[in-house]
Amino acid sequence: MKIIGFDGSTIPNSTTAGILARALVAASEQGAETSIVRLKDVITSPFHGAHDPASLTAKAVYDALPITIKKMVPGWVKKISTDYLFPEEVKPLLRAIEEADGLILATPTWWSTPSDYIKILLNYLTICDYRNYCLRGKVAGFIAVCEEDGAQHANAIMQNAVTHMGMITPPFCSFFFNRNLKESEQNWQETDQALVGVNVVRMCKLLRGEVTGANWDWNSAQ
């Protein structure tokens, strides 16, 4: 079982990176093979979508096909390889995501939204819909760090996007950390960091048929 954590922070050794690392340690203790991708080191260009020159060229090729051939093709986008939409540095990342069982997206909060790197990643993942919905059935957890507020909204943006792409979110896996919150009830700001990783693995095991039930409660991660 493979779980990939995506660090959307621009700062090395940030609070976001630290919490993501703790979640992945907890996931590895549950038997998962884990890895971290620092998006700042991978993503160097924005997603251009259908305005990409190669995309427009592919559409032009389709438009030139005889009508008899067009009738055999339900949609030009779904039948033409989508690799051309990915910069070379992003293609290995896509392949790793396709092979993974679960993802954990971690981000600082900027104006109540995820970081630019997380948003660009989500934009690229849109193309997975045209790769036989390759995210369908994978498991996703979320971590957002804020100074005052907005982290829950940042998590909601990430969760809404990947849920539309077919991913599954386990209970208690939309975690936020407020750096200015000195105390939290039953210390959940500390304990729930591990719970994200634990419950992502639990859901993966449930979907793989390795377990028949799961205890999702926060104190079960202790």
XYZ file of N, CA and C in Angstrom, residues 30-195:
498
model
N 1.179 1.894 10.402
C 0.035 1.034 10.079
C 0.335 0.104 8.908
N 1.575 0.142 8.422
C 1.986 -0.782 7.374
C 2.083 -0.200 5.981
N 1.883 1.114 5.833
C 1.925 1.723 4.504
C 3.349 2.104 4.113
N 3.600 2.090 2.820
C 4.834 2.642 2.261
C 4.556 4.107 1.948
N 5.306 5.016 2.553
C 4.992 6.436 2.426
C 6.120 7.215 1.762
N 5.751 8.339 1.178
C 6.731 9.249 0.588
C 6.165 10.659 0.621
N 7.057 11.647 0.566
C 6.656 13.055 0.575
C 7.131 13.718 -0.711
N 6.247 14.490 -1.316
C 6.593 15.290 -2.485
C 6.468 16.755 -2.099
N 7.565 17.484 -2.200
C 7.526 18.930 -1.956
C 7.203 19.604 -3.286
N 5.982 20.083 -3.408
C 5.499 20.556 -4.702
C 6.322 21.708 -5.259
N 6.895 22.512 -4.389
C 7.717 23.627 -4.858
C 8.895 23.137 -5.697
N 9.354 21.919 -5.427
C 10.496 21.368 -6.157
C 10.079 20.681 -7.453
N 8.778 20.504 -7.648
C 8.291 19.739 -8.804
C 7.535 20.612 -9.795
N 6.644 21.440 -9.284
C 5.784 22.239 -10.160
C 6.455 23.572 -10.462
N 6.745 23.792 -11.728
C 7.412 25.030 -12.131
C 6.585 25.858 -13.102
N 5.423 25.343 -13.496
C 4.593 26.089 -14.442
C 3.126 25.849 -14.132
N 2.268 26.798 -14.452
C 0.833 26.634 -14.192
C 0.194 25.672 -15.175
N -1.022 25.299 -14.873
C -1.798 24.424 -15.748
C -2.496 25.273 -16.795
N -2.292 24.941 -18.073
C -2.866 25.742 -19.145
C -4.146 25.145 -19.713
N -4.446 23.916 -19.343
C -5.698 23.306 -19.754
C -5.889 23.264 -21.254
N -7.104 23.512 -21.680
C -7.439 23.411 -23.098
C -6.789 24.508 -23.927
N -6.180 25.481 -23.269
C -5.516 26.544 -24.014
C -4.070 26.192 -24.328
N -3.639 25.012 -23.876
C -2.294 24.562 -24.188
C -2.165 24.381 -25.705
N -1.076 24.867 -26.325
C -0.932 24.745 -27.783
C -1.062 23.313 -28.278
N -0.497 22.358 -27.546
C -0.590 20.960 -27.973
C -2.030 20.473 -27.934
N -2.779 20.958 -26.942
C -4.184 20.577 -26.847
C -4.957 21.083 -28.056
N -4.703 22.314 -28.433
C -5.395 22.887 -29.581
C -5.000 22.168 -30.866
N -3.736 21.748 -30.963
C -3.285 20.993 -32.131
C -4.004 19.654 -32.215
N -4.136 18.980 -31.060
C -4.828 17.694 -31.041
C -6.279 17.850 -31.475
N -6.911 18.914 -31.041
C -8.301 19.141 -31.440
C -8.385 19.404 -32.945
N -7.401 20.124 -33.465
C -7.396 20.393 -34.901
C -7.277 19.096 -35.695
N -6.470 18.164 -35.188
C -6.335 16.863 -35.847
C -7.674 16.141 -35.854
N -8.356 16.168 -34.716
C -9.667 15.512 -34.635
C -10.668 16.161 -35.590
N -10.659 17.490 -35.614
C -11.613 18.202 -36.469
C -11.420 17.851 -37.943
N -10.206 17.452 -38.318
C -9.919 17.140 -39.718
C -10.291 15.707 -40.092
N -10.692 14.892 -39.112
C -11.037 13.503 -39.400
C -12.338 13.417 -40.197
N -12.482 12.377 -41.030
C -13.757 12.169 -41.738
C -14.887 11.949 -40.737
N -16.080 12.319 -41.106
C -17.223 12.224 -40.206
C -17.481 10.785 -39.775
N -17.176 9.821 -40.645
C -17.394 8.416 -40.287
C -16.487 7.991 -39.136
N -15.289 8.541 -39.096
C -14.356 8.232 -38.005
C -14.791 8.955 -36.737
N -15.228 10.196 -36.891
C -15.656 10.967 -35.726
C -16.794 10.275 -34.984
N -17.687 9.627 -35.726
C -18.822 8.959 -35.095
C -18.375 7.790 -34.225
N -17.193 7.274 -34.488
C -16.664 6.160 -33.706
C -15.964 6.638 -32.445
N -15.739 7.941 -32.343
C -15.002 8.511 -31.217
C -15.950 9.378 -30.398
N -16.293 8.989 -29.169
C -17.260 9.753 -28.376
C -16.779 11.134 -27.976
N -15.493 11.347 -27.942
C -14.969 12.660 -27.566
C -13.484 12.707 -27.839
N -13.027 13.766 -28.500
C -11.615 13.800 -28.887
C -10.702 13.818 -27.677
N -11.126 14.471 -26.607
C -10.257 14.568 -25.435
C -10.033 13.194 -24.816
N -11.083 12.380 -24.768
C -10.994 11.103 -24.083
C -10.221 10.062 -24.887
N -10.050 10.289 -26.177
C -9.388 9.298 -27.008
C -7.949 9.655 -27.341
N -7.560 10.881 -27.116
C -6.196 11.304 -27.416
C -5.405 11.339 -26.115
N -4.181 10.831 -26.134
C -3.364 10.792 -24.921
C -3.289 12.165 -24.278
N -3.428 12.196 -22.951
C -3.377 13.474 -22.235
C -1.973 13.817 -21.768
N -0.989 13.011 -22.115
C 0.368 13.299 -21.669
C 0.855 14.665 -22.140
N 0.357 15.115 -23.295
C 0.841 16.381 -23.832
C 0.472 17.559 -22.945
N -0.490 17.376 -22.045
C -0.900 18.469 -21.170
C -0.001 18.609 -19.953
N 0.895 17.649 -19.754
C 1.746 17.662 -18.577
C 3.171 18.052 -18.946
N 3.743 19.049 -18.259
C 5.170 19.307 -18.433
C 5.962 18.065 -18.040
N 7.161 17.940 -18.556
C 7.962 16.747 -18.310
C 8.163 16.488 -16.823
N 8.345 17.566 -16.030
C 8.616 17.371 -14.610
C 7.397 16.863 -13.846
N 6.208 16.997 -14.429
C 4.987 16.581 -13.746
C 4.592 15.147 -14.106
N 5.045 14.653 -15.248
C 4.642 13.314 -15.694
C 5.002 12.209 -14.697
N 6.224 12.191 -14.123
C 6.511 11.154 -13.115
C 5.595 11.258 -11.901
N 5.216 12.485 -11.551
C 4.311 12.688 -10.422
C 2.946 12.075 -10.720
N 2.461 12.266 -11.927
C 1.179 11.682 -12.314
C 1.228 10.163 -12.226
N 2.310 9.571 -12.722
C 2.425 8.111 -12.681
C 2.454 7.610 -11.240
N 3.152 8.341 -10.359
C 3.201 7.944 -8.946
C 1.816 8.020 -8.314
N 1.058 9.050 -8.659
C -0.297 9.196 -8.126
C -1.187 8.060 -8.610
N -1.042 7.692 -9.873
C -1.854 6.605 -10.419
C -1.560 5.278 -9.717
N -0.320 5.101 -9.249
C 0.065 3.858 -8.584
C -0.234 3.870 -7.090
N -0.496 5.043 -6.518
C -0.710 5.160 -5.076
C -2.114 4.712 -4.684
N -2.240 4.308 -3.419
C -3.551 3.961 -2.865
C -4.211 5.167 -2.204
N -3.385 6.071 -1.673
C -3.932 7.224 -0.974
C -3.021 8.430 -1.063
N -3.618 9.609 -0.896
C -2.891 10.871 -0.927
C -3.239 11.675 0.314
N -2.258 12.429 0.819
C -2.521 13.413 1.872
C -2.028 14.758 1.363
N -2.942 15.712 1.237
C -2.606 17.047 0.757
C -2.451 17.973 1.950
N -1.296 18.621 2.054
C -1.017 19.509 3.184
C -0.659 20.892 2.667
N -1.257 21.914 3.279
C -1.066 23.263 2.754
C -1.094 24.314 3.855
N -0.325 25.382 3.690
C -0.589 26.578 4.496
C -1.851 27.242 3.958
N -2.425 28.129 4.741
C -3.645 28.819 4.328
C -3.310 30.227 3.867
N -3.663 30.526 2.629
C -3.456 31.859 2.066
C -4.813 32.421 1.677
N -5.254 33.455 2.400
C -6.552 34.066 2.136
C -7.663 33.017 2.086
N -7.658 32.149 3.090
C -8.690 31.118 3.265
C -8.692 30.072 2.153
N -7.602 29.972 1.416
C -7.514 28.984 0.339
C -6.196 28.225 0.450
N -6.079 27.085 -0.244
C -4.795 26.374 -0.264
C -3.728 27.193 -0.988
N -2.499 26.772 -0.844
C -1.393 27.447 -1.521
C -1.503 27.294 -3.036
N -0.776 28.139 -3.752
C -0.782 28.064 -5.212
C -0.331 26.690 -5.695
N 0.639 26.095 -5.010
C 1.158 24.801 -5.458
C 0.095 23.709 -5.347
N -0.675 23.729 -4.281
C -1.755 22.751 -4.142
C -2.820 22.989 -5.212
N -3.148 24.246 -5.456
C -4.178 24.541 -6.458
C -3.724 24.133 -7.859
N -2.449 24.342 -8.170
C -1.946 23.909 -9.479
C -1.987 22.388 -9.578
N -1.614 21.697 -8.491
C -1.698 20.235 -8.491
C -3.127 19.779 -8.754
N -4.094 20.383 -8.071
C -5.494 20.010 -8.274
C -5.919 20.262 -9.719
N -5.433 21.349 -10.299
C -5.768 21.631 -11.692
C -5.228 20.544 -12.617
N -3.991 20.128 -12.384
C -3.425 19.053 -13.198
C -4.200 17.750 -13.013
N -4.631 17.479 -11.785
C -5.343 16.230 -11.524
C -6.688 16.172 -12.237
N -7.183 17.323 -12.669
C -8.419 17.330 -13.445
C -8.311 16.415 -14.654
N -7.123 16.332 -15.232
C -6.921 15.525 -16.431
C -7.110 14.044 -16.134
N -7.016 13.652 -14.861
C -7.226 12.242 -14.515
C -8.624 11.774 -14.901
N -9.569 12.694 -14.995
C -10.906 12.320 -15.463
C -10.841 11.741 -16.867
N -9.877 12.218 -17.662
C -9.744 11.748 -19.037
C -8.757 10.593 -19.155
N -8.260 10.131 -18.019
C -7.386 8.956 -17.986
C -8.127 7.831 -17.258
N -9.342 7.595 -17.715
C -10.195 6.541 -17.158
C -10.482 6.772 -15.676
N -10.621 8.042 -15.296
C -10.933 8.402 -13.906
C -9.970 7.693 -12.944
N -8.678 7.913 -13.160
C -7.662 7.135 -12.445
C -7.599 7.444 -10.952
N -8.272 8.491 -10.477
C -8.303 8.769 -9.038
C -9.492 8.104 -8.348
N -10.384 7.543 -9.122
C -11.602 6.952 -8.571
C -11.256 5.823 -7.600
N -11.799 5.923 -6.377
C -11.586 4.886 -5.378
C -10.332 5.052 -4.545
N -9.487 6.028 -4.875
C -8.322 6.289 -4.031
C -8.758 7.090 -2.805
N -7.922 7.085 -1.776
C -8.277 7.701 -0.494
C -7.500 9.004 -0.317
N -8.153 10.010 0.242
C -7.515 11.315 0.418
C -7.719 11.852 1.829
N -6.656 12.424 2.383
C -6.721 13.150 3.649
C -6.187 14.555 3.446
N -6.526 15.462 4.370
C -6.203 16.873 4.169
C -5.672 17.506 5.453
N -4.691 18.377 5.271
C -4.102 19.128 6.380
C -3.971 20.579 5.941
N -4.470 21.498 6.765
C -4.311 22.925 6.479
C -3.833 23.630 7.743
N -2.877 24.518 7.578
C -2.296 25.265 8.697
C -2.617 26.740 8.512
N -3.070 27.388 9.589
C -3.408 28.809 9.499
C -2.828 29.568 10.684
N -2.846 30.893 10.568
C -2.419 31.768 11.655
C -3.620 32.245 12.470
N -4.739 32.481 11.814
C -5.941 32.966 12.493
C -7.140 32.085 12.146
N -7.564 32.127 10.884
C -8.676 31.282 10.455
C -8.538 31.016 8.959
N -9.531 30.336 8.388
C -9.523 30.051 6.962
C -9.072 28.652 6.600
N -8.487 27.918 7.567
C -7.953 26.592 7.248
C -9.059 25.601 6.894
N -10.191 25.694 7.584
C -11.286 24.778 7.263
C -11.802 25.022 5.844
N -11.797 26.279 5.434
C -12.218 26.584 4.068
C -11.204 26.049 3.063
N -9.923 26.155 3.393
C -8.880 25.605 2.515
C -9.047 24.096 2.369
N -9.326 23.415 3.477
C -9.566 21.971 3.415
C -10.790 21.648 2.565
N -11.834 22.461 2.711
C -13.063 22.213 1.951
C -12.816 22.332 0.448
N -11.974 23.281 0.054
C -11.652 23.443 -1.368
C -10.952 22.193 -1.890
N -9.968 21.696 -1.139
C -9.248 20.500 -1.572
C -10.171 19.289 -1.614
N -10.971 19.137 -0.561
C -11.847 17.971 -0.478
C -12.910 17.990 -1.574
N -13.463 19.148 -1.846
C -14.484 19.248 -2.888
C -13.920 18.823 -4.238
N -12.690 19.254 -4.531
C -12.090 18.938 -5.833
C -11.854 17.443 -5.992
N -11.197 16.825 -5.012
C -10.836 15.413 -5.194
C -12.045 14.491 -5.045
N -13.047 14.914 -4.277
C -14.270 14.118 -4.189
C -14.962 14.071 -5.543
N -14.977 15.201 -6.230
C -15.545 15.233 -7.582
C -14.772 14.305 -8.514
N -13.474 14.135 -8.265
C -12.644 13.265 -9.102
C -12.786 11.793 -8.730
N -13.589 11.498 -7.702
C -13.856 10.107 -7.355
C -13.113 9.594 -6.141
N -12.375 10.464 -5.444
C -11.629 10.017 -4.274
C -12.536 9.928 -3.049
N -12.062 9.211 -2.035
C -12.838 8.933 -0.828
C -12.115 9.520 0.374
N -12.842 10.219 1.231
C -12.262 10.797 2.442
C -12.750 10.033 3.666
N -11.844 9.496 4.480
C -12.251 8.797 5.706
C -12.720 9.798 6.771
N -13.329 9.308 7.845
C -13.683 10.193 8.955
C -12.443 10.845 9.571
N -12.611 12.050 10.066
C -11.577 12.776 10.813
C -10.295 12.973 10.004
N -10.424 13.175 8.716
C -9.238 13.346 7.868
C -9.207 14.694 7.170
N -9.941 15.667 7.720
C -9.850 17.042 7.249
C -9.351 17.871 8.432
N -8.046 17.829 8.640
C -7.432 18.371 9.853
C -6.926 19.791 9.617
N -7.177 20.674 10.590
C -6.571 22.001 10.506
C -5.801 22.299 11.785
N -4.761 23.094 11.632
C -3.900 23.463 12.752
C -3.786 24.976 12.793
N -4.223 25.561 13.912
C -4.138 27.008 14.113
C -2.910 27.299 14.971
N -1.935 27.948 14.381
C -0.673 28.200 15.087
C -0.853 29.102 16.305
N -1.917 29.890 16.330
C -2.150 30.805 17.446
C -3.089 30.238 18.504
N -3.563 29.017 18.289
C -4.440 28.385 19.272
C -3.570 27.706 20.329
N -3.558 28.261 21.523
C -2.648 27.778 22.565
C -3.100 26.451 23.158
N -4.413 26.251 23.244
C -4.936 25.011 23.809
C -6.066 24.497 22.924
N -6.229 23.182 22.885
C -7.340 22.576 22.158
C -7.965 21.497 23.032
N -9.270 21.334 22.902
C -9.997 20.375 23.724
C -9.419 18.974 23.558
N -9.069 18.365 24.669
C -8.461 17.032 24.681
C -7.217 16.968 23.795
N -6.607 18.139 23.599
C -5.346 18.237 22.855
C -5.463 17.716 21.424
N -6.630 17.948 20.796
C -6.852 17.373 19.469
C -5.910 17.930 18.410
N -5.416 19.158 18.596
C -4.509 19.708 17.582
C -3.215 18.906 17.476
N -2.890 18.179 18.520
C -1.697 17.332 18.474
C -2.055 15.896 18.083
N -3.071 15.331 18.723
C -3.387 13.918 18.484
C -3.930 13.667 17.083
N -4.692 14.615 16.548
C -5.326 14.381 15.251
C -4.352 14.482 14.081
N -3.153 14.970 14.325
C -2.145 14.966 13.260
C -1.858 13.537 12.820
N -1.681 12.652 13.786
C -1.429 11.243 13.469
C -2.672 10.568 12.918
N -3.833 10.989 13.394
C -5.074 10.328 13.003
C -5.331 10.434 11.501
